[in-house]
C-alpha cells in the first residue's frame, strides 16, 4: 500500500520511494527506504504529515501515493 | 562567481578579496540570524543575490568577512535559495555550521556534506536547552570525535556558548571523511581546482558540472546513501533519548493542520491580519499618512512651490480657485445625493463637468506644472502613493508575514490549504503570494519567485493580476458595498453577487490554466519547523530588509507610470482614450458615460479607479462597475513588475487578457441584469 492509504497515527515502514528527486530530498531528513515513521496527520485528499524522531514533514498527496509502505 | 551587489561605501570597510571569508551555514530555523547578529556588530549590510529575492547578509568580524546564507538541508541546487547558499559556501574559507541539537539526524547530513567538501568547519550545536526539554542527552565530545571537527554547545537565544565560539573559530579544521570519497575527489581535483567543486560534481550538481565542462556521471544516490548511513551511525552513538515527551508547541502545531481546529486557527489568523492590516494600517495609519500628511500638507506645499516657480501669479490663483470650487461642488453633490434632490444633482453634475474641463485646459497649457505637481504629478501623486500609502502597507504586510514565518505557522498553513490550491494548479506554498496580493498585488507578484516551477509562477501571477483586489482597492470597495459615513452601501444580495462572481472567476481562471498549461504542478514537500514565539529583533530585521528591497524595486515604476500618464494628460491623449471607451461603458456595461474615466484611473492606481465610481447610486450598477474594476488590469506598478517577472510577451498577454475579461464578465452580469 502507499503512504496515501495510511491511517492517522499508525507507525509504518517505508518500502519504496518511487520518485528519485523525492528520494534524495527525503534522505536529507533521514528518511529512506527501510525507515520507520509515524503518520502524524492526514488531510483528506491532501498532504500526509509524517513524523520521524522530532521532525514533521508534509508530503503532498501525489508524492504520498508514490511512496510504498507497510505496517 | 561573485554576484553580490555591494554597497560601494561598505566595500571600503569590507575587503572581500583579501580577508578571510567566514560563512554561516545551517538548516532552516536553526537560529542562524542570532549568530550572525553576534558576529557582525561592527558593519553589516544586506545585498540581494542577482536575479533572486534572496537576501545575503554580510558583515565584519575582527579582520574577517562574515556572511550569512539562507537555510538549506544540503548543498545542492533544488531552488534559488540553495543555489545562492551553494555559491557562497564554495567561496568560504571557514564555515560555522549551526546545528539543531533536537534534529541531529537531519542537520548532521549537511554537516557531513560540508566535511566531505573538505572545508574547515566549526560546529555550533544550538538549542541545547530545547534538546534537554525534549529529553535528549548528547555526548558533545564524542560527536566532535566522530566528525573530526570542533563542536561547541550553544543556546543562541541566551548568548550561551558565544565566547567559546569566538575563541575557537579560527581553529576550524577539516573533518573526517571516507577514504573512498577522498580518492574520488582527488581523481578530478586537477580539473575542479577545489575539493568542494569536485564533491558537487560527483553529486551531479548540474550547474557546477557545466562550469567545469567535465564528463562525469552523477553518483548522487550512492553518495547520499553512504552519508546517511554515517550520520545515522553517529547519531546512534552520541544521542540518548531519556524519555519521549510531547511539548505544548508540538500540540499547537498539530492542531493547526487538523481540518477543524486548523480552520478555526486560520480564521483567527485571518481576523488578526484584517485587524492589523485592514483596520490599523490601511484605515487608521494610511488615513494619517495619506489623508492628512500628504494630501493636506505635502501636496499643497509642492503645488505652491512648483506653482511659484513655473506659473505666473494669476494662473496659479486660477488653478487654486478651480480646484477649490471643484472640491466644493463634489461635496455638495454627495449631500444632494443623500437628500435625493434630483434637480440639484443634475445641476451639480454639469457644474462639476465645467470645472473638470477647466482643469484640463489648465493642465494642457501648463505642462511642467502638471507633470510635477498636477493630479498625477511626479511629486504629488507618486510621492503620496509611495510614502503615504504603499510604505505603511508594505511594512504592515511584512510585519505580519515575518510573524507568521518565524512562528512556524506558514508551512502548516501551506499544508492545510495544499489540496485546495492543487485544484487550481498551485501547491500549498502559493498561499504566501496570494495572501500578500491582498496587501499589494505588486508585492504578491514579486513573491511568486518562491514558487518552484515556471508553470506555478505563471498561474499565480495571472490569478493575482486578474482577480485579487489589493488592500487600497478593498478599502474603497468595502465602503461602496457596506457603506460608511455619507455612503449608503448596497443590500446583502448585491454583496453576495459581487463576492460570488469574483470567487467564481478566481476558481475558473485557476482551473482553466491548470488544464491548458502543459506540465504538472509540483507536489508539496516541506519540513514543518517547530512552533516558536517569534523574536522581535529578528522580525524588525526582516521588515527593514524586505521593505527596503521592495521599495527600491517598485518605486521607479511608479514614477515612470505617472510620467506616461501626465504626458498623455498634457497632450490631450487621455481625453481621446476616454471618449473611445464610452461605447463599451454605455452600451455593453450599462453604466453612465463618466465611469470610463474611473476605468482609466484604475490603470494607474486601482483604488483611484474604484474611488471614481463613488458617484454611482444604482446598486446594480455599483456591483457591475466594482466587478469590472476589480477584474481590471493591474495598476501601473504591478504591470511593470509583471513585465519584469514574466517577460514582455506574457506580461502583455495577462494585461490584455485582464482588460478583455473584466469587460466580458462585467458585461455578462450587466446584460443578464438588464433582462430582469
PDB file of C-alpha atoms in Angstrom, chain B residues 195-423:
ATOM      1  CA  UNK B 195      37.574  19.697  -3.329  1.00  0.00           C
ATOM      2  CA  UNK B 196      34.217  21.364  -2.789  1.00  0.00           C
ATOM      3  CA  UNK B 197      33.606  21.689  -6.519  1.00  0.00           C
ATOM      4  CA  UNK B 198      34.755  18.129  -7.036  1.00  0.00           C
ATOM      5  CA  UNK B 199      32.266  16.798  -4.493  1.00  0.00           C
ATOM      6  CA  UNK B 200      29.357  18.704  -6.029  1.00  0.00           C
ATOM      7  CA  UNK B 201      30.286  17.383  -9.462  1.00  0.00           C
ATOM      8  CA  UNK B 202      30.351  13.831  -8.117  1.00  0.00           C
ATOM      9  CA  UNK B 203      26.915  14.564  -6.654  1.00  0.00           C
ATOM     10  CA  UNK B 204      25.744  15.603 -10.093  1.00  0.00           C
ATOM     11  CA  UNK B 205      25.054  19.285  -9.427  1.00  0.00           C
ATOM     12  CA  UNK B 206      24.145  20.387 -12.966  1.00  0.00           C
ATOM     13  CA  UNK B 207      25.387  23.982 -12.720  1.00  0.00           C
ATOM     14  CA  UNK B 208      28.769  23.163 -11.196  1.00  0.00           C
ATOM     15  CA  UNK B 209      29.269  20.348 -13.691  1.00  0.00           C
ATOM     16  CA  UNK B 210      28.593  22.808 -16.509  1.00  0.00           C
ATOM     17  CA  UNK B 211      31.048  25.316 -15.093  1.00  0.00           C
ATOM     18  CA  UNK B 212      33.895  22.853 -15.450  1.00  0.00           C
ATOM     19  CA  UNK B 213      32.726  21.108 -18.583  1.00  0.00           C
ATOM     20  CA  UNK B 214      33.550  17.712 -17.166  1.00  0.00           C
ATOM     21  CA  UNK B 215      32.008  14.463 -18.336  1.00  0.00           C
ATOM     22  CA  UNK B 216      31.259  12.655 -15.092  1.00  0.00           C
ATOM     23  CA  UNK B 217      28.087  10.796 -14.290  1.00  0.00           C
ATOM     24  CA  UNK B 218      26.235  11.722 -11.130  1.00  0.00           C
ATOM     25  CA  UNK B 219      26.680   9.313  -8.253  1.00  0.00           C
ATOM     26  CA  UNK B 220      24.381  11.265  -6.016  1.00  0.00           C
ATOM     27  CA  UNK B 221      22.201   8.389  -4.823  1.00  0.00           C
ATOM     28  CA  UNK B 222      25.147   6.342  -3.700  1.00  0.00           C
ATOM     29  CA  UNK B 223      26.981   9.246  -2.020  1.00  0.00           C
ATOM     30  CA  UNK B 224      23.797  10.387  -0.276  1.00  0.00           C
ATOM     31  CA  UNK B 225      23.062   6.865   0.949  1.00  0.00           C
ATOM     32  CA  UNK B 226      26.537   6.395   2.372  1.00  0.00           C
ATOM     33  CA  UNK B 227      26.435   9.809   4.010  1.00  0.00           C
ATOM     34  CA  UNK B 228      23.076   8.981   5.508  1.00  0.00           C
ATOM     35  CA  UNK B 229      24.481   5.734   6.869  1.00  0.00           C
ATOM     36  CA  UNK B 230      27.357   7.507   8.507  1.00  0.00           C
ATOM     37  CA  UNK B 231      25.126  10.206  10.021  1.00  0.00           C
ATOM     38  CA  UNK B 232      22.705   7.640  11.406  1.00  0.00           C
ATOM     39  CA  UNK B 233      25.605   5.770  12.932  1.00  0.00           C
ATOM     40  CA  UNK B 234      26.971   8.953  14.531  1.00  0.00           C
ATOM     41  CA  UNK B 235      23.557   9.908  15.912  1.00  0.00           C
ATOM     42  CA  UNK B 236      23.042   6.451  17.378  1.00  0.00           C
ATOM     43  CA  UNK B 237      26.372   6.828  19.197  1.00  0.00           C
ATOM     44  CA  UNK B 238      26.011  10.331  20.591  1.00  0.00           C
ATOM     45  CA  UNK B 239      22.286  10.819  21.283  1.00  0.00           C
ATOM     46  CA  UNK B 240      20.474   9.170  24.141  1.00  0.00           C
ATOM     47  CA  UNK B 241      16.724   9.620  24.293  1.00  0.00           C
ATOM     48  CA  UNK B 242      15.958   9.611  28.019  1.00  0.00           C
ATOM     49  CA  UNK B 243      12.211   9.860  27.572  1.00  0.00           C
ATOM     50  CA  UNK B 244       9.694  10.788  24.883  1.00  0.00           C
ATOM     51  CA  UNK B 245       7.732  13.937  25.517  1.00  0.00           C
ATOM     52  CA  UNK B 246       5.184  15.896  23.585  1.00  0.00           C
ATOM     53  CA  UNK B 247       5.722  19.588  24.147  1.00  0.00           C
ATOM     54  CA  UNK B 248       2.932  22.141  24.010  1.00  0.00           C
ATOM     55  CA  UNK B 249       4.278  23.690  20.808  1.00  0.00           C
ATOM     56  CA  UNK B 250       4.073  20.291  19.087  1.00  0.00           C
ATOM     57  CA  UNK B 251       0.412  20.122  20.054  1.00  0.00           C
ATOM     58  CA  UNK B 252      -0.410  23.588  18.679  1.00  0.00           C
ATOM     59  CA  UNK B 253       1.458  22.686  15.531  1.00  0.00           C
ATOM     60  CA  UNK B 254      -0.663  19.568  15.161  1.00  0.00           C
ATOM     61  CA  UNK B 255      -3.893  21.490  15.710  1.00  0.00           C
ATOM     62  CA  UNK B 256      -3.043  23.980  13.001  1.00  0.00           C
ATOM     63  CA  UNK B 257      -3.076  21.237  10.360  1.00  0.00           C
ATOM     64  CA  UNK B 258      -6.201  19.462  11.595  1.00  0.00           C
ATOM     65  CA  UNK B 259      -9.200  20.185   9.348  1.00  0.00           C
ATOM     66  CA  UNK B 260     -11.497  21.626  12.046  1.00  0.00           C
ATOM     67  CA  UNK B 261      -9.101  23.120  14.570  1.00  0.00           C
ATOM     68  CA  UNK B 262      -6.794  24.203  11.764  1.00  0.00           C
ATOM     69  CA  UNK B 263      -9.607  26.071  10.026  1.00  0.00           C
ATOM     70  CA  UNK B 264     -10.525  27.788  13.291  1.00  0.00           C
ATOM     71  CA  UNK B 265      -6.907  28.807  13.827  1.00  0.00           C
ATOM     72  CA  UNK B 266      -6.795  30.025  10.213  1.00  0.00           C
ATOM     73  CA  UNK B 267      -9.913  32.143  10.736  1.00  0.00           C
ATOM     74  CA  UNK B 268      -8.322  33.607  13.860  1.00  0.00           C
ATOM     75  CA  UNK B 269      -5.115  34.378  11.962  1.00  0.00           C
ATOM     76  CA  UNK B 270      -7.020  35.963   9.067  1.00  0.00           C
ATOM     77  CA  UNK B 271      -9.041  38.060  11.505  1.00  0.00           C
ATOM     78  CA  UNK B 272      -5.799  39.214  13.119  1.00  0.00           C
ATOM     79  CA  UNK B 273      -4.431  40.061   9.669  1.00  0.00           C
ATOM     80  CA  UNK B 274      -7.569  42.033   8.932  1.00  0.00           C
ATOM     81  CA  UNK B 275      -7.361  43.896  12.246  1.00  0.00           C
ATOM     82  CA  UNK B 276      -3.731  44.852  11.836  1.00  0.00           C
ATOM     83  CA  UNK B 277      -3.604  45.487   8.102  1.00  0.00           C
ATOM     84  CA  UNK B 278      -7.206  46.324   7.218  1.00  0.00           C
ATOM     85  CA  UNK B 279      -8.022  48.453  10.238  1.00  0.00           C
ATOM     86  CA  UNK B 280      -4.884  49.623  11.961  1.00  0.00           C
ATOM     87  CA  UNK B 281      -2.774  50.229   8.894  1.00  0.00           C
ATOM     88  CA  UNK B 282      -4.951  50.596   5.780  1.00  0.00           C
ATOM     89  CA  UNK B 283      -7.555  52.714   7.569  1.00  0.00           C
ATOM     90  CA  UNK B 284      -6.003  54.458  10.565  1.00  0.00           C
ATOM     91  CA  UNK B 285      -2.362  54.845   9.639  1.00  0.00           C
ATOM     92  CA  UNK B 286      -2.911  55.468   5.926  1.00  0.00           C
ATOM     93  CA  UNK B 287      -5.671  57.895   6.902  1.00  0.00           C
ATOM     94  CA  UNK B 288      -2.971  59.807   8.729  1.00  0.00           C
ATOM     95  CA  UNK B 289      -0.129  59.484   6.257  1.00  0.00           C
ATOM     96  CA  UNK B 290      -2.104  59.838   3.044  1.00  0.00           C
ATOM     97  CA  UNK B 291      -5.213  61.686   4.170  1.00  0.00           C
ATOM     98  CA  UNK B 292      -3.508  64.158   6.470  1.00  0.00           C
ATOM     99  CA  UNK B 293       0.224  64.338   5.960  1.00  0.00           C
ATOM    100  CA  UNK B 294       0.389  64.009   2.200  1.00  0.00           C
ATOM    101  CA  UNK B 295      -2.934  65.473   0.983  1.00  0.00           C
ATOM    102  CA  UNK B 296      -3.158  68.351   3.421  1.00  0.00           C
ATOM    103  CA  UNK B 297       0.470  69.285   3.909  1.00  0.00           C
ATOM    104  CA  UNK B 298       2.806  67.820   1.298  1.00  0.00           C
ATOM    105  CA  UNK B 299       0.718  68.261  -1.852  1.00  0.00           C
ATOM    106  CA  UNK B 300      -0.281  71.900  -1.186  1.00  0.00           C
ATOM    107  CA  UNK B 301       3.356  72.651  -0.344  1.00  0.00           C
ATOM    108  CA  UNK B 302       4.560  71.088  -3.595  1.00  0.00           C
ATOM    109  CA  UNK B 303       1.876  72.832  -5.632  1.00  0.00           C
ATOM    110  CA  UNK B 304       2.707  76.171  -4.031  1.00  0.00           C
ATOM    111  CA  UNK B 305       6.434  75.774  -4.611  1.00  0.00           C
ATOM    112  CA  UNK B 306       6.201  74.425  -8.146  1.00  0.00           C
ATOM    113  CA  UNK B 307       3.436  76.952  -8.872  1.00  0.00           C
ATOM    114  CA  UNK B 308       5.637  79.857  -7.818  1.00  0.00           C
ATOM    115  CA  UNK B 309       8.479  78.554  -9.955  1.00  0.00           C
ATOM    116  CA  UNK B 310       6.634  77.646 -13.147  1.00  0.00           C
ATOM    117  CA  UNK B 311       3.430  79.726 -13.196  1.00  0.00           C
ATOM    118  CA  UNK B 312       2.681  83.402 -13.070  1.00  0.00           C
ATOM    119  CA  UNK B 313       0.687  84.608 -10.106  1.00  0.00           C
ATOM    120  CA  UNK B 314      -2.650  84.812 -11.879  1.00  0.00           C
ATOM    121  CA  UNK B 315      -2.717  81.384 -13.412  1.00  0.00           C
ATOM    122  CA  UNK B 316      -1.722  79.796 -10.117  1.00  0.00           C
ATOM    123  CA  UNK B 317      -4.609  81.596  -8.424  1.00  0.00           C
ATOM    124  CA  UNK B 318      -6.920  80.435 -11.200  1.00  0.00           C
ATOM    125  CA  UNK B 319      -5.787  76.875 -10.626  1.00  0.00           C
ATOM    126  CA  UNK B 320      -6.447  77.150  -6.921  1.00  0.00           C
ATOM    127  CA  UNK B 321      -9.878  78.646  -7.480  1.00  0.00           C
ATOM    128  CA  UNK B 322     -10.993  75.967  -9.891  1.00  0.00           C
ATOM    129  CA  UNK B 323      -9.587  73.256  -7.669  1.00  0.00           C
ATOM    130  CA  UNK B 324     -11.390  74.571  -4.600  1.00  0.00           C
ATOM    131  CA  UNK B 325     -14.654  75.059  -6.473  1.00  0.00           C
ATOM    132  CA  UNK B 326     -14.435  71.509  -7.787  1.00  0.00           C
ATOM    133  CA  UNK B 327     -13.914  70.084  -4.310  1.00  0.00           C
ATOM    134  CA  UNK B 328     -16.838  72.135  -3.006  1.00  0.00           C
ATOM    135  CA  UNK B 329     -19.120  71.051  -5.839  1.00  0.00           C
ATOM    136  CA  UNK B 330     -18.222  67.415  -5.228  1.00  0.00           C
ATOM    137  CA  UNK B 331     -19.085  67.750  -1.550  1.00  0.00           C
ATOM    138  CA  UNK B 332     -22.436  69.340  -2.372  1.00  0.00           C
ATOM    139  CA  UNK B 333     -23.068  66.619  -4.922  1.00  0.00           C
ATOM    140  CA  UNK B 334     -22.741  63.881  -2.306  1.00  0.00           C
ATOM    141  CA  UNK B 335     -25.050  65.842   0.002  1.00  0.00           C
ATOM    142  CA  UNK B 336     -27.631  66.258  -2.732  1.00  0.00           C
ATOM    143  CA  UNK B 337     -27.440  62.559  -3.472  1.00  0.00           C
ATOM    144  CA  UNK B 338     -28.248  61.662   0.109  1.00  0.00           C
ATOM    145  CA  UNK B 339     -31.173  64.100   0.068  1.00  0.00           C
ATOM    146  CA  UNK B 340     -32.180  62.613  -3.311  1.00  0.00           C
ATOM    147  CA  UNK B 341     -32.657  66.116  -4.685  1.00  0.00           C
ATOM    148  CA  UNK B 342     -32.664  65.297  -8.398  1.00  0.00           C
ATOM    149  CA  UNK B 343     -32.836  68.893  -9.644  1.00  0.00           C
ATOM    150  CA  UNK B 344     -29.750  69.898  -7.681  1.00  0.00           C
ATOM    151  CA  UNK B 345     -27.968  66.667  -8.641  1.00  0.00           C
ATOM    152  CA  UNK B 346     -28.347  67.404 -12.334  1.00  0.00           C
ATOM    153  CA  UNK B 347     -27.231  70.977 -11.921  1.00  0.00           C
ATOM    154  CA  UNK B 348     -24.190  69.956  -9.855  1.00  0.00           C
ATOM    155  CA  UNK B 349     -23.215  67.310 -12.397  1.00  0.00           C
ATOM    156  CA  UNK B 350     -22.974  69.983 -15.046  1.00  0.00           C
ATOM    157  CA  UNK B 351     -21.031  72.270 -12.749  1.00  0.00           C
ATOM    158  CA  UNK B 352     -18.527  69.536 -11.926  1.00  0.00           C
ATOM    159  CA  UNK B 353     -18.077  68.858 -15.623  1.00  0.00           C
ATOM    160  CA  UNK B 354     -17.387  72.523 -16.300  1.00  0.00           C
ATOM    161  CA  UNK B 355     -14.734  72.659 -13.578  1.00  0.00           C
ATOM    162  CA  UNK B 356     -13.135  69.455 -14.781  1.00  0.00           C
ATOM    163  CA  UNK B 357     -12.927  70.812 -18.318  1.00  0.00           C
ATOM    164  CA  UNK B 358     -11.340  73.968 -16.980  1.00  0.00           C
ATOM    165  CA  UNK B 359      -8.752  71.939 -15.084  1.00  0.00           C
ATOM    166  CA  UNK B 360      -7.969  70.015 -18.229  1.00  0.00           C
ATOM    167  CA  UNK B 361      -7.437  73.198 -20.176  1.00  0.00           C
ATOM    168  CA  UNK B 362      -5.185  74.432 -17.425  1.00  0.00           C
ATOM    169  CA  UNK B 363      -3.227  71.180 -17.459  1.00  0.00           C
ATOM    170  CA  UNK B 364      -2.681  71.343 -21.188  1.00  0.00           C
ATOM    171  CA  UNK B 365      -1.437  74.901 -21.116  1.00  0.00           C
ATOM    172  CA  UNK B 366       0.866  74.339 -18.138  1.00  0.00           C
ATOM    173  CA  UNK B 367       2.650  71.071 -18.869  1.00  0.00           C
ATOM    174  CA  UNK B 368       5.606  71.467 -16.495  1.00  0.00           C
ATOM    175  CA  UNK B 369       3.385  72.179 -13.523  1.00  0.00           C
ATOM    176  CA  UNK B 370       1.077  69.317 -14.465  1.00  0.00           C
ATOM    177  CA  UNK B 371       3.865  66.787 -14.810  1.00  0.00           C
ATOM    178  CA  UNK B 372       5.436  67.730 -11.495  1.00  0.00           C
ATOM    179  CA  UNK B 373       2.544  68.824  -9.313  1.00  0.00           C
ATOM    180  CA  UNK B 374      -0.731  68.052 -11.132  1.00  0.00           C
ATOM    181  CA  UNK B 375      -3.331  65.410 -10.280  1.00  0.00           C
ATOM    182  CA  UNK B 376      -0.974  62.595 -11.316  1.00  0.00           C
ATOM    183  CA  UNK B 377       2.194  64.582 -10.789  1.00  0.00           C
ATOM    184  CA  UNK B 378       5.543  63.020 -10.056  1.00  0.00           C
ATOM    185  CA  UNK B 379       5.947  64.984  -6.845  1.00  0.00           C
ATOM    186  CA  UNK B 380       2.295  64.926  -5.822  1.00  0.00           C
ATOM    187  CA  UNK B 381       0.522  61.671  -6.656  1.00  0.00           C
ATOM    188  CA  UNK B 382       3.600  59.498  -6.999  1.00  0.00           C
ATOM    189  CA  UNK B 383       5.184  60.603  -3.733  1.00  0.00           C
ATOM    190  CA  UNK B 384       1.816  60.432  -1.979  1.00  0.00           C
ATOM    191  CA  UNK B 385       1.331  56.938  -3.282  1.00  0.00           C
ATOM    192  CA  UNK B 386       4.756  55.675  -2.373  1.00  0.00           C
ATOM    193  CA  UNK B 387       5.168  57.292   1.057  1.00  0.00           C
ATOM    194  CA  UNK B 388       1.604  57.824   2.183  1.00  0.00           C
ATOM    195  CA  UNK B 389       0.022  54.604   1.020  1.00  0.00           C
ATOM    196  CA  UNK B 390       2.447  51.943  -0.077  1.00  0.00           C
ATOM    197  CA  UNK B 391       5.129  52.274   2.584  1.00  0.00           C
ATOM    198  CA  UNK B 392       2.831  51.786   5.601  1.00  0.00           C
ATOM    199  CA  UNK B 393       1.010  48.928   3.867  1.00  0.00           C
ATOM    200  CA  UNK B 394       4.183  47.140   2.873  1.00  0.00           C
ATOM    201  CA  UNK B 395       5.665  47.499   6.356  1.00  0.00           C
ATOM    202  CA  UNK B 396       2.426  46.185   7.830  1.00  0.00           C
ATOM    203  CA  UNK B 397       2.358  43.227   5.495  1.00  0.00           C
ATOM    204  CA  UNK B 398       5.973  42.316   6.027  1.00  0.00           C
ATOM    205  CA  UNK B 399       5.451  42.583   9.773  1.00  0.00           C
ATOM    206  CA  UNK B 400       2.625  40.068   9.689  1.00  0.00           C
ATOM    207  CA  UNK B 401       4.470  37.847   7.244  1.00  0.00           C
ATOM    208  CA  UNK B 402       7.560  37.788   9.472  1.00  0.00           C
ATOM    209  CA  UNK B 403       5.390  36.925  12.481  1.00  0.00           C
ATOM    210  CA  UNK B 404       3.751  34.079  10.591  1.00  0.00           C
ATOM    211  CA  UNK B 405       7.083  32.869   9.256  1.00  0.00           C
ATOM    212  CA  UNK B 406       9.024  32.966  12.496  1.00  0.00           C
ATOM    213  CA  UNK B 407       6.256  31.303  14.469  1.00  0.00           C
ATOM    214  CA  UNK B 408       6.423  28.277  12.167  1.00  0.00           C
ATOM    215  CA  UNK B 409       2.793  28.714  11.112  1.00  0.00           C
ATOM    216  CA  UNK B 410       3.206  29.344   7.378  1.00  0.00           C
ATOM    217  CA  UNK B 411       4.373  25.854   6.368  1.00  0.00           C
ATOM    218  CA  UNK B 412       1.439  24.430   8.332  1.00  0.00           C
ATOM    219  CA  UNK B 413      -0.970  26.776   6.576  1.00  0.00           C
ATOM    220  CA  UNK B 414       0.565  25.664   3.277  1.00  0.00           C
ATOM    221  CA  UNK B 415      -0.108  22.049   4.312  1.00  0.00           C
ATOM    222  CA  UNK B 416      -3.692  22.790   5.323  1.00  0.00           C
ATOM    223  CA  UNK B 417      -4.657  24.513   2.057  1.00  0.00           C
ATOM    224  CA  UNK B 418      -2.496  22.398  -0.245  1.00  0.00           C
ATOM    225  CA  UNK B 419      -5.290  20.205  -1.592  1.00  0.00           C
ATOM    226  CA  UNK B 420      -7.451  23.246  -2.392  1.00  0.00           C
ATOM    227  CA  UNK B 421      -4.653  25.021  -4.218  1.00  0.00           C
ATOM    228  CA  UNK B 422      -3.747  21.855  -6.135  1.00  0.00           C
ATOM    229  CA  UNK B 423      -7.138  22.173  -7.849  1.00  0.00           C
TER     230      UNK B 423
END
